[in-house]
mmCIF file with all atom_site columns, C-alpha atoms in Angstrom:
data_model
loop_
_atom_site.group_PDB
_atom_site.id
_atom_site.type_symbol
_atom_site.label_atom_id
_atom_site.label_alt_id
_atom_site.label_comp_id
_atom_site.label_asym_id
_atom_site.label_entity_id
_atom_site.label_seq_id
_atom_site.pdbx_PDB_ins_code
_atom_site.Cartn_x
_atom_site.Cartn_y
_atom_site.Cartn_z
_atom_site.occupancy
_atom_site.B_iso_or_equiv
_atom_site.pdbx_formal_charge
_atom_site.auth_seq_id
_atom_site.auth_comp_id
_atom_site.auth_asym_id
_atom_site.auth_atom_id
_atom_site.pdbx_PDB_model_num
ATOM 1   C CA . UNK A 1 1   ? 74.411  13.487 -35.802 1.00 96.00 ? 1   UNK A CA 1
ATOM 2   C CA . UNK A 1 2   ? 74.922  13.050 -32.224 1.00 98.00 ? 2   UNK A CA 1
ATOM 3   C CA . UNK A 1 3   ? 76.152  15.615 -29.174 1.00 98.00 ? 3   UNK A CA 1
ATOM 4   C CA . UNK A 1 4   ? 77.925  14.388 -26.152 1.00 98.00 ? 4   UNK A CA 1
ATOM 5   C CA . UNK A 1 5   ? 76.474  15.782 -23.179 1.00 98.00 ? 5   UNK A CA 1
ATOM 6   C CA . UNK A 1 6   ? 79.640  16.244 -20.118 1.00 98.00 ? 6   UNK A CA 1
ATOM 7   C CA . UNK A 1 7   ? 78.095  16.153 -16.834 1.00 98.00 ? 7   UNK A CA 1
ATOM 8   C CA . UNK A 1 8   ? 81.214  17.922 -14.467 1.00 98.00 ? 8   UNK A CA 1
ATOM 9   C CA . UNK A 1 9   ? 79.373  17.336 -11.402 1.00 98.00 ? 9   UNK A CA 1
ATOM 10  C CA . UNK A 1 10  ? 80.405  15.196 -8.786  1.00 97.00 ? 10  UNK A CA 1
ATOM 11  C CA . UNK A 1 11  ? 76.250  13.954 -8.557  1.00 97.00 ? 11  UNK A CA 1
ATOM 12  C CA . UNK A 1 12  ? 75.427  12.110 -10.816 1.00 98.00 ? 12  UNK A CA 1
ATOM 13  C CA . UNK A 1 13  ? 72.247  12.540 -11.375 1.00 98.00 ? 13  UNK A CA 1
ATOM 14  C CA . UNK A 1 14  ? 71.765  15.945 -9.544  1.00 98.00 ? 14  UNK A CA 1
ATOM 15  C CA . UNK A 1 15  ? 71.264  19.541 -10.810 1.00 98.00 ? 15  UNK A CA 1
ATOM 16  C CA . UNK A 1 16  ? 73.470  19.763 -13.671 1.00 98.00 ? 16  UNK A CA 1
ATOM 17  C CA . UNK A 1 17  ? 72.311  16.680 -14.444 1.00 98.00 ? 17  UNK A CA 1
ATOM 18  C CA . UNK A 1 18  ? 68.768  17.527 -14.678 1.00 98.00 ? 18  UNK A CA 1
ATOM 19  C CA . UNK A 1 19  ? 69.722  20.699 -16.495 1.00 98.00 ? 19  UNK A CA 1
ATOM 20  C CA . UNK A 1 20  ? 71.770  18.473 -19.680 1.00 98.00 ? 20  UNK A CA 1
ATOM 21  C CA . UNK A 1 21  ? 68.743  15.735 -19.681 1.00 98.00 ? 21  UNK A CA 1
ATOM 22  C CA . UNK A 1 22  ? 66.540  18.898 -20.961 1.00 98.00 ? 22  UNK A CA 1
ATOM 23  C CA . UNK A 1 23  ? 69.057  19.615 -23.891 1.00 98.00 ? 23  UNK A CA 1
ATOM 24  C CA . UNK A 1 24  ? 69.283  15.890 -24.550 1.00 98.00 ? 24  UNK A CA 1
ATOM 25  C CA . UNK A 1 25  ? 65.495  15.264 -24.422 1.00 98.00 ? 25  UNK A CA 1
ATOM 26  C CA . UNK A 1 26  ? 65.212  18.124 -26.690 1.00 98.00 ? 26  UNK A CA 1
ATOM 27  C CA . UNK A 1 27  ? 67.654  16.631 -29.223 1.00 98.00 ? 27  UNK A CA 1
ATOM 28  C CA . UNK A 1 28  ? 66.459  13.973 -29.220 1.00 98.00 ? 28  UNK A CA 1
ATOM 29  C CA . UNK A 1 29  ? 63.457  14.751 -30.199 1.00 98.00 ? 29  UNK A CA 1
ATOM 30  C CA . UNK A 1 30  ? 64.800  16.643 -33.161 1.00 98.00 ? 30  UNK A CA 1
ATOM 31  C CA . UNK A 1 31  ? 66.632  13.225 -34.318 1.00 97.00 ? 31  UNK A CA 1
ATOM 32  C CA . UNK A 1 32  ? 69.892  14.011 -32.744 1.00 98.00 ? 32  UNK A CA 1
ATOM 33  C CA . UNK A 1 33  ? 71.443  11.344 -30.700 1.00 98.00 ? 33  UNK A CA 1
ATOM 34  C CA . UNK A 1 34  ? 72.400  12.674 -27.074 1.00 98.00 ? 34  UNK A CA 1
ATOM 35  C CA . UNK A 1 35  ? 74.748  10.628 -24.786 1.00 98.00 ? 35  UNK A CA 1
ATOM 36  C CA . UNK A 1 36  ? 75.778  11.562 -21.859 1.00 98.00 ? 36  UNK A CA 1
ATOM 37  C CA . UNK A 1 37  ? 79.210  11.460 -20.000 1.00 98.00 ? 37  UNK A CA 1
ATOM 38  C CA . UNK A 1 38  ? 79.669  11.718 -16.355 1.00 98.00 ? 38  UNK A CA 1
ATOM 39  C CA . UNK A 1 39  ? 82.974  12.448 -15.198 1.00 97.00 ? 39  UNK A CA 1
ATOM 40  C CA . UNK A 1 40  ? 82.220  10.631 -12.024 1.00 96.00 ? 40  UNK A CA 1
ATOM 41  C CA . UNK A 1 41  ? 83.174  11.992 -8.292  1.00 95.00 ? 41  UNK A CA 1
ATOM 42  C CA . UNK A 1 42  ? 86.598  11.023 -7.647  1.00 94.00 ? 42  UNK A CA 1
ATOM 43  C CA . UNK A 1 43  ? 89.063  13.196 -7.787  1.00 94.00 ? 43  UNK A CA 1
ATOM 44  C CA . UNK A 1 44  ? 90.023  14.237 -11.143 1.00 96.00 ? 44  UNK A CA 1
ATOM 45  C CA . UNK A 1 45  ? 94.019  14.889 -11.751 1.00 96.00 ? 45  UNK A CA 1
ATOM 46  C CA . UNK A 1 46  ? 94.768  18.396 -13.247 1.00 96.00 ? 46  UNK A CA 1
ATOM 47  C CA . UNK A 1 47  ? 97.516  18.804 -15.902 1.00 96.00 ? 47  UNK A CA 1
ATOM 48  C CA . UNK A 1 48  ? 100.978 19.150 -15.475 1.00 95.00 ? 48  UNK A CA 1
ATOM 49  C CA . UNK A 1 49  ? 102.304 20.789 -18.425 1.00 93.00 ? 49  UNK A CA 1
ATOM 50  C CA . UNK A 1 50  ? 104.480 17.341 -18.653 1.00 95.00 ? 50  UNK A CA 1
ATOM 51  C CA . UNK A 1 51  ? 104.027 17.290 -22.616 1.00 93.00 ? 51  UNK A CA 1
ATOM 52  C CA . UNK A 1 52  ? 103.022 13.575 -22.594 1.00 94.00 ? 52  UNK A CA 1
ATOM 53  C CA . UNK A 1 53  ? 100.368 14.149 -25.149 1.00 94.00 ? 53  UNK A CA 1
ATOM 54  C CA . UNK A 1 54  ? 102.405 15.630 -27.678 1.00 91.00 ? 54  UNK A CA 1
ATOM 55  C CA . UNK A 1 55  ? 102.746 11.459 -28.693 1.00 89.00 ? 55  UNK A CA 1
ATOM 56  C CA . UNK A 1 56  ? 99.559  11.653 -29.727 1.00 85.00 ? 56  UNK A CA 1
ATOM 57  C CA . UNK A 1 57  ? 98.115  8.772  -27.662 1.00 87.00 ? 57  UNK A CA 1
ATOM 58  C CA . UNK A 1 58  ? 96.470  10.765 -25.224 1.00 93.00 ? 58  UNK A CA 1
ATOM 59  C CA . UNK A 1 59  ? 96.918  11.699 -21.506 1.00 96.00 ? 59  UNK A CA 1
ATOM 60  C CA . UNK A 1 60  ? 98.835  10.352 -19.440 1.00 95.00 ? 60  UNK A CA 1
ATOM 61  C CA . UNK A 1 61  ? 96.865  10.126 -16.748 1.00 95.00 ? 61  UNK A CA 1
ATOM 62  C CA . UNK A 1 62  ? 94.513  7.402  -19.158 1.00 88.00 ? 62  UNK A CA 1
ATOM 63  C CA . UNK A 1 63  ? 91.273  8.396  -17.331 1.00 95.00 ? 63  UNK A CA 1
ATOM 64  C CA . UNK A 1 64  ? 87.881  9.460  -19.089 1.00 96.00 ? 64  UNK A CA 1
ATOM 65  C CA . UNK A 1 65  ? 89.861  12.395 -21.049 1.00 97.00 ? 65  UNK A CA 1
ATOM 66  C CA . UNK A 1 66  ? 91.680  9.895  -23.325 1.00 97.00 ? 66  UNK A CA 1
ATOM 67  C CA . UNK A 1 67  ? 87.867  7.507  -23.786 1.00 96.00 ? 67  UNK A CA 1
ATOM 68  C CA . UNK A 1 68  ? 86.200  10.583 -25.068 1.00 97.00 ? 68  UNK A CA 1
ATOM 69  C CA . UNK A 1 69  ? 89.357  11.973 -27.420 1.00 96.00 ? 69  UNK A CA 1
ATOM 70  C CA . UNK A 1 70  ? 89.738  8.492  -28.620 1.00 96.00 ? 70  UNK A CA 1
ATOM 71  C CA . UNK A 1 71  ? 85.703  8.584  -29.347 1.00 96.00 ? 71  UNK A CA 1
ATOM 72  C CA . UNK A 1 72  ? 86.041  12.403 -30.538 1.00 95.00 ? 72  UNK A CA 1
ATOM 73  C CA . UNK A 1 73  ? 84.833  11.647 -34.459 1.00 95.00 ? 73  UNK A CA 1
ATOM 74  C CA . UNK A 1 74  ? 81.809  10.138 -32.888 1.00 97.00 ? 74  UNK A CA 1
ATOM 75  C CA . UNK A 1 75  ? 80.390  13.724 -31.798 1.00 98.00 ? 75  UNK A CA 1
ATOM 76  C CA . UNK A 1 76  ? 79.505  16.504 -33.767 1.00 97.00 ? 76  UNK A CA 1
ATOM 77  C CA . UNK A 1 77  ? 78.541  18.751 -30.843 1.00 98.00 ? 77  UNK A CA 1
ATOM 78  C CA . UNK A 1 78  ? 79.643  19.057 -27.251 1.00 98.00 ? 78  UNK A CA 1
ATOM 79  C CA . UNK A 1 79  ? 77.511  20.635 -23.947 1.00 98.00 ? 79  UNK A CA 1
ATOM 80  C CA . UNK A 1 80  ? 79.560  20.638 -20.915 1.00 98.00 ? 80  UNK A CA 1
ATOM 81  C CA . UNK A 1 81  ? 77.719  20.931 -17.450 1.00 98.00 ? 81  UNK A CA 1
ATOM 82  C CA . UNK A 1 82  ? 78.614  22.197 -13.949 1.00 98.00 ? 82  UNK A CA 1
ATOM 83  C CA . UNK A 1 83  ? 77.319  23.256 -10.637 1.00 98.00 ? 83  UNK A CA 1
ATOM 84  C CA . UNK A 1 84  ? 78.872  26.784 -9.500  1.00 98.00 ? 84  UNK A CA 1
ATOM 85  C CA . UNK A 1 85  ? 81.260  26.709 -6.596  1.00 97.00 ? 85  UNK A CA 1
ATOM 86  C CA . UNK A 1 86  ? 81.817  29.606 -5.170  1.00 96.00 ? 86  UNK A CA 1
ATOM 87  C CA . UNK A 1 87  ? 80.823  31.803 -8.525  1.00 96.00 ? 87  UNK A CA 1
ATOM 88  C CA . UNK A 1 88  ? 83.518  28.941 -10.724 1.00 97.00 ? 88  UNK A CA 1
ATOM 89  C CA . UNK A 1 89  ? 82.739  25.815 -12.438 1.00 98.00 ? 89  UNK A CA 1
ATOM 90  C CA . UNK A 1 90  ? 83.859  22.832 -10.548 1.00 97.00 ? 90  UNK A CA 1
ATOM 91  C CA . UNK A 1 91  ? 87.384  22.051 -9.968  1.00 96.00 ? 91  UNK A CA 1
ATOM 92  C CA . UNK A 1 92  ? 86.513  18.725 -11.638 1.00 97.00 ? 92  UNK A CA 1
ATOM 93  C CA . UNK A 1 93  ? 85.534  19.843 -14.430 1.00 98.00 ? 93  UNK A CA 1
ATOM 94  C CA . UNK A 1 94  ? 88.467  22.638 -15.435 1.00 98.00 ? 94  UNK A CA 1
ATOM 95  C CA . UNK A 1 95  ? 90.960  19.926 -14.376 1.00 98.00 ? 95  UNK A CA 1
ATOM 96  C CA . UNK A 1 96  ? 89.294  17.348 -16.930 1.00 98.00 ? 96  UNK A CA 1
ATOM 97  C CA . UNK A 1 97  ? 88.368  20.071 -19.576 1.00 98.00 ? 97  UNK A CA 1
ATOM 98  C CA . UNK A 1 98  ? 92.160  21.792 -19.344 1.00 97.00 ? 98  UNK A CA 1
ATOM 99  C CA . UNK A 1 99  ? 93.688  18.294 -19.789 1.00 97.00 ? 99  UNK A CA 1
ATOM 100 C CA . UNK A 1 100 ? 91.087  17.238 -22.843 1.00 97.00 ? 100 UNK A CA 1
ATOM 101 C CA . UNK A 1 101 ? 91.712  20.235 -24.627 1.00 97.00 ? 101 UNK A CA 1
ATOM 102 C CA . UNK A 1 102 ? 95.160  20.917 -24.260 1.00 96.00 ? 102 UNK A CA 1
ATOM 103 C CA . UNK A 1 103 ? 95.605  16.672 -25.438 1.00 96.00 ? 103 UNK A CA 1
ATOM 104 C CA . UNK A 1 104 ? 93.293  17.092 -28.205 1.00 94.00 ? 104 UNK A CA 1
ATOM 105 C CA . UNK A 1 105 ? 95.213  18.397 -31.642 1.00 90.00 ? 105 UNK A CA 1
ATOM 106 C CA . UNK A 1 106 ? 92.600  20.462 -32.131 1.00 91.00 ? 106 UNK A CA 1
ATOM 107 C CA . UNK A 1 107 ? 90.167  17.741 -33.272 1.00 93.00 ? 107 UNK A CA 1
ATOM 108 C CA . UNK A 1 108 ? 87.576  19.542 -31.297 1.00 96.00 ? 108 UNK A CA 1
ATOM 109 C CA . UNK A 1 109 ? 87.990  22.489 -34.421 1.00 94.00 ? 109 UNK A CA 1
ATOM 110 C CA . UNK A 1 110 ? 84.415  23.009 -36.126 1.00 94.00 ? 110 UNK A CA 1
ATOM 111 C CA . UNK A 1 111 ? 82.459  21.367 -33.646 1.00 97.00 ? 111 UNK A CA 1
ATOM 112 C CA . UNK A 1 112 ? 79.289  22.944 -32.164 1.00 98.00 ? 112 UNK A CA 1
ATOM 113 C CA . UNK A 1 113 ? 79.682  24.377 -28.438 1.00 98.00 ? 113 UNK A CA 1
ATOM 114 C CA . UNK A 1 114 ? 77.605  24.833 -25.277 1.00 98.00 ? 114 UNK A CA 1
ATOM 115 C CA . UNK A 1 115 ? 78.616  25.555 -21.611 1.00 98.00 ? 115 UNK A CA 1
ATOM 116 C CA . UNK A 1 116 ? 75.077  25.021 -19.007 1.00 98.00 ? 116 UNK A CA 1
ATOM 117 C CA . UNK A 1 117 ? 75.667  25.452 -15.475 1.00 98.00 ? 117 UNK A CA 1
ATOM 118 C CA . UNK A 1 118 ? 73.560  25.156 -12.137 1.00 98.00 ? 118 UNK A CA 1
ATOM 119 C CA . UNK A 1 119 ? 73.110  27.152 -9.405  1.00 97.00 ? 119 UNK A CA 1
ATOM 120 C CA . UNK A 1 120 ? 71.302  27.533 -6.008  1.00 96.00 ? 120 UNK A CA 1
ATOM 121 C CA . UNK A 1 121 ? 70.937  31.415 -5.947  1.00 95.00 ? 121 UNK A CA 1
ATOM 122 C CA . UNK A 1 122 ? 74.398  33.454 -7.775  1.00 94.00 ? 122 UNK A CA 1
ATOM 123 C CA . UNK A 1 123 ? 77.781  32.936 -9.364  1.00 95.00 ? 123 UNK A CA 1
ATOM 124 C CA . UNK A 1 124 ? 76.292  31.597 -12.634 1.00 97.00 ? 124 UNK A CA 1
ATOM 125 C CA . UNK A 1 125 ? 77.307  33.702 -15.340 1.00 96.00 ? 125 UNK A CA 1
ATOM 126 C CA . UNK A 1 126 ? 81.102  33.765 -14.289 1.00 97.00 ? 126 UNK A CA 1
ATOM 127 C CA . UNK A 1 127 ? 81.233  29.905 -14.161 1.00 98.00 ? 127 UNK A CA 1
ATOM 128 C CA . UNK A 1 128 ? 79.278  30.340 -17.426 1.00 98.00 ? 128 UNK A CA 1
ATOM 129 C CA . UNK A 1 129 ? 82.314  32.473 -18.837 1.00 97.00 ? 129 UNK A CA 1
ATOM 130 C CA . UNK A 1 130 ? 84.905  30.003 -17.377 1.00 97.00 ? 130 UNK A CA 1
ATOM 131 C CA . UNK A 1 131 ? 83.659  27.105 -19.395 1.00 98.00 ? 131 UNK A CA 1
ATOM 132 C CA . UNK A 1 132 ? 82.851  28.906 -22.555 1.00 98.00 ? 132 UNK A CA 1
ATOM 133 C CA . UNK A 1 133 ? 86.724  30.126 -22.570 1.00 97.00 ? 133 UNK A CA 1
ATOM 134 C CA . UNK A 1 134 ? 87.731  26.610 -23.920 1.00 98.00 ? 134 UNK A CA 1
ATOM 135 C CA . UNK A 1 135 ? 85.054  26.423 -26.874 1.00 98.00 ? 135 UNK A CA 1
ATOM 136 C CA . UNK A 1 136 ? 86.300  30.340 -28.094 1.00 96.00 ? 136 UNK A CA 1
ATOM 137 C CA . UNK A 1 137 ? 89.868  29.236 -27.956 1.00 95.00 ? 137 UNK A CA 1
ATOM 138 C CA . UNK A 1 138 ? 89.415  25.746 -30.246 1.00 96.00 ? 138 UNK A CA 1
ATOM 139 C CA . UNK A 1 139 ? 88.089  26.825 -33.078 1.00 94.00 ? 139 UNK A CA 1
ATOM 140 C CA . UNK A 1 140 ? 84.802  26.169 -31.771 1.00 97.00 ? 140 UNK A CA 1
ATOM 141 C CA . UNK A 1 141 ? 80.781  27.176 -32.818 1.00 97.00 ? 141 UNK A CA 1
ATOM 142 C CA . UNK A 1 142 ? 79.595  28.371 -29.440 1.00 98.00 ? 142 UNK A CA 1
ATOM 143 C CA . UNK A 1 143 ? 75.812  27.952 -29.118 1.00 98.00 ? 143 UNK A CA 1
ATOM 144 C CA . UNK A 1 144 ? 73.686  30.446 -27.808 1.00 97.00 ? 144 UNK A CA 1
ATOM 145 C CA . UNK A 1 145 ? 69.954  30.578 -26.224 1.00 98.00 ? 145 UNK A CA 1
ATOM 146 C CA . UNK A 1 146 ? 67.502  33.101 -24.884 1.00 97.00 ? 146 UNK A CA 1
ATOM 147 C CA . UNK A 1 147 ? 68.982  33.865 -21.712 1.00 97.00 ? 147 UNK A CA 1
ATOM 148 C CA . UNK A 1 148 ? 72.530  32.394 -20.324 1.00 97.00 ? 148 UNK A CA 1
ATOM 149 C CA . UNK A 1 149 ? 72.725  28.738 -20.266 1.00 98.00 ? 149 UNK A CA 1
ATOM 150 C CA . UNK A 1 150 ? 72.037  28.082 -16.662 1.00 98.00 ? 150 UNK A CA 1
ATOM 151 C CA . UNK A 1 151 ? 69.310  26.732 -14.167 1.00 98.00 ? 151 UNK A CA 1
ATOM 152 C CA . UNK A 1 152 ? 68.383  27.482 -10.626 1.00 98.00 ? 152 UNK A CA 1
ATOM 153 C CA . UNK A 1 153 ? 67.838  24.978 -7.994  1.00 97.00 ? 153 UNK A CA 1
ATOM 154 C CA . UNK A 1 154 ? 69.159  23.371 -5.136  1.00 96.00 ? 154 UNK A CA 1
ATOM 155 C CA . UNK A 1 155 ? 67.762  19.597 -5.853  1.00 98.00 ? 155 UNK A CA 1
ATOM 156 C CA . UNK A 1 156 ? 66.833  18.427 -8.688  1.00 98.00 ? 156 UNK A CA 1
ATOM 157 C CA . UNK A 1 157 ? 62.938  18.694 -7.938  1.00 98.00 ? 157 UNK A CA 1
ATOM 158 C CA . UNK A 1 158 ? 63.901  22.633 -7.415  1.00 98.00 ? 158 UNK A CA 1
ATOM 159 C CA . UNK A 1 159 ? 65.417  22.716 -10.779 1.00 98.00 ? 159 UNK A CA 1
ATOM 160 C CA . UNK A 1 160 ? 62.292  21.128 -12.649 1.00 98.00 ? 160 UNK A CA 1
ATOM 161 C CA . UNK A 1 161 ? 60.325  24.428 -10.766 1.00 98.00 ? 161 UNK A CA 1
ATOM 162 C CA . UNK A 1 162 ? 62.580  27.002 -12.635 1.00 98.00 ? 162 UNK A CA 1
ATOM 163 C CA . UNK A 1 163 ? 60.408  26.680 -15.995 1.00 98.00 ? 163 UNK A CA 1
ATOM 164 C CA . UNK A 1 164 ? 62.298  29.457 -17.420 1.00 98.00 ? 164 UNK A CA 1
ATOM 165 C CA . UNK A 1 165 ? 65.695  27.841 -16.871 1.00 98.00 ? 165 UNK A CA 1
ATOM 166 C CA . UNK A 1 166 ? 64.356  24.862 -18.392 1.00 98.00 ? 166 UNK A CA 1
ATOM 167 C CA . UNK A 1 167 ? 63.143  26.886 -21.561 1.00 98.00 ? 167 UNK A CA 1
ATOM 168 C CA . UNK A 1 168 ? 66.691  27.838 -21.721 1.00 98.00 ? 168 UNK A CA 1
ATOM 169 C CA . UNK A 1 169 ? 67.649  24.784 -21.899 1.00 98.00 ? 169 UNK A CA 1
ATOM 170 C CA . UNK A 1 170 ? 65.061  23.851 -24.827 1.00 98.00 ? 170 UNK A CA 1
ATOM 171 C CA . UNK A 1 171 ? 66.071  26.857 -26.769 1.00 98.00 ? 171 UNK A CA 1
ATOM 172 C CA . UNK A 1 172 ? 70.037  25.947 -26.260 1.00 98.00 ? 172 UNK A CA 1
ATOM 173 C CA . UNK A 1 173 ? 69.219  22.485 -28.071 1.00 98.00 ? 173 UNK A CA 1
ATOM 174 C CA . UNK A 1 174 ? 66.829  23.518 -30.861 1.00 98.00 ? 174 UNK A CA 1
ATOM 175 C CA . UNK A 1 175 ? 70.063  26.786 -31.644 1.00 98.00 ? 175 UNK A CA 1
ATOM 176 C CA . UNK A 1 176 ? 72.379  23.322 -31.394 1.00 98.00 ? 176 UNK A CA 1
ATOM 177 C CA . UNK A 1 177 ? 70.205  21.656 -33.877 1.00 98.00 ? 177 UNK A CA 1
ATOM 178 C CA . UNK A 1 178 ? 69.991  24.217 -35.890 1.00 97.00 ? 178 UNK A CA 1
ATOM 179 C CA . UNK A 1 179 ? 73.935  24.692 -36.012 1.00 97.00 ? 179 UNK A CA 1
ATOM 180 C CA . UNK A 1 180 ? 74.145  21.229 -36.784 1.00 97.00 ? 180 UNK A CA 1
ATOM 181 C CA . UNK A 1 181 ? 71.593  21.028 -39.246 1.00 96.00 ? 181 UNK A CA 1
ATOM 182 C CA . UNK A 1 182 ? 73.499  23.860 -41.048 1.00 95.00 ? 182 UNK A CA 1
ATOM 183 C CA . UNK A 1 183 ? 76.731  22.291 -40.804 1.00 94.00 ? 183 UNK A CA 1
ATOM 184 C CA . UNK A 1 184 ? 75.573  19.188 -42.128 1.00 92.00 ? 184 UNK A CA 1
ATOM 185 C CA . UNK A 1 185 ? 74.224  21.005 -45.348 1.00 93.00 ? 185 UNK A CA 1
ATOM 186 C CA . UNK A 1 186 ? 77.139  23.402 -45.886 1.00 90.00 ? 186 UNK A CA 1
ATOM 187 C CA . UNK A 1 187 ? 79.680  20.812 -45.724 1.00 78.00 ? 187 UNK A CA 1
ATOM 188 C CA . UNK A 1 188 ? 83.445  20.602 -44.335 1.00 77.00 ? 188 UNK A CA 1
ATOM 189 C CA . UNK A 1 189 ? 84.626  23.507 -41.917 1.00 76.00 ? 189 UNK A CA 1
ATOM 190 C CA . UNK A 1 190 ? 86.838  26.219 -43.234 1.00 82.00 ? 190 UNK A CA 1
ATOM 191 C CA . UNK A 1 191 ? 90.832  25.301 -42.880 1.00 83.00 ? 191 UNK A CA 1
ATOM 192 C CA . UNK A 1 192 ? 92.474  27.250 -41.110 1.00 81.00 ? 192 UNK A CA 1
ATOM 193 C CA . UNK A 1 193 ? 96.642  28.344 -41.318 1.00 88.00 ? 193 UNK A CA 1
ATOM 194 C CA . UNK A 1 194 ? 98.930  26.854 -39.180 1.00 86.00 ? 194 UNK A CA 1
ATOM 195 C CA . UNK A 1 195 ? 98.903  28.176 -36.037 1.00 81.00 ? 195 UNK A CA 1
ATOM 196 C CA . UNK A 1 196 ? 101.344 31.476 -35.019 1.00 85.00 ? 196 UNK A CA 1
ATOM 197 C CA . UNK A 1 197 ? 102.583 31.575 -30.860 1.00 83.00 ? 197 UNK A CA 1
ATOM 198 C CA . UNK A 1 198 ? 104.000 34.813 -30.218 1.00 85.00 ? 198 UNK A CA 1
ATOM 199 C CA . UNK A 1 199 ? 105.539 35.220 -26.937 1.00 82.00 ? 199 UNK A CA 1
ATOM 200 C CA . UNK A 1 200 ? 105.463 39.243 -25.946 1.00 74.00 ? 200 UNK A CA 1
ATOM 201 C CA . UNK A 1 201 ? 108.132 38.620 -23.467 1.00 70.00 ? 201 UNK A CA 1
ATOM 202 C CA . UNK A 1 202 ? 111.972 38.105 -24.405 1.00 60.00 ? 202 UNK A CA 1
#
């Protein structure tokens, strides 16, 4: 089994950072496989609603989206990371998760779910919201821990001082293993029917 870890922050190996190598330690440990994917600190293109993806090869921007959709079969489990901008996640982030998603098929249907997110001082649990909107929406098994996923700091050093944040992040990957674990046992996920859009407005 094996999780992909999504760092959204523009540092690469900053607070979020610090936050997802918890989880993946912690998977690890339980004989999951963790990798993790930094979206990097360029800028990161948001969708267009141009309908490329409908083809089925991807975006059409061809940046990291299309590497990990192409990869998707490889992961059973995803845990997306972000700092917290002004109480959001980062604009990198929606803009790569609202393109992934919305090119995906659904292929991310079944898969086990986590949103973690870093903070100095507030905003937390609305970024926390933001990025858990994309797991509810896909079909997906959202995760849980003993508090909300999310870890105080404003450096990394900061962040390995907030020992219940980290225990957060412990508990988030043992509930993931667990999910996992269960999946693995129970077999395939349930099908679903095909899916209804009704537009309220005529």
């Amino acid at each position: 089994m094996k999780v992909l870890l999504l760092n959204g922050s523009p540092h690469k190996n900053g607070c979020t950072a610090t936050a997802l190598a918890e989880v993946g330690n912690t998977l690890e440990a339980l004989g999951i496989q963790a990798e993790t994917f930094w979206i990097g600190n360029k800028p990161v293109p948001s969708c267009i609603a141009c309908g490329g993806c409908r083809n089925g090869n991807g975006c059409v921007y061809g940046d990291g989206v299309n590497e990990i959709l192409q990869r998707n079969q490889e992961f059973d489990g995803l845990v997306v990371g972000s700092p917290v901008y002004y109480g959001c996640a980062s604009g990198q982030i929606m803009s790569f998760l609202d393109r992934l998603f919305f090119a995906s098929g659904g292929c991310f249907a079944g898969k086990a779910a986590a949103a973690v997110v870093s903070c100095r001082r507030g905003g937390a649990s609305t970024a926390f919201q933001q990025l858990n909107m994309f797991f509810g929406i896909n079909n997906m098994v959202i995760a849980t821990s003993q508090y909300w996923n999310q870890v105080h700091g404003n450096t990394p050093q900061e962040v390995r001082q907030d020992l219940e944040g980290l225990q957060t992040m412990r508990t988030l990957a043992r509930n993931l293993a667990w999910i996992l674990q269960c999946q693995q046992a129970g077999g395939p996920a349930p099908t679903h029917e095909a899916k209804i859009s009704t537009n309220f407005i005529r």
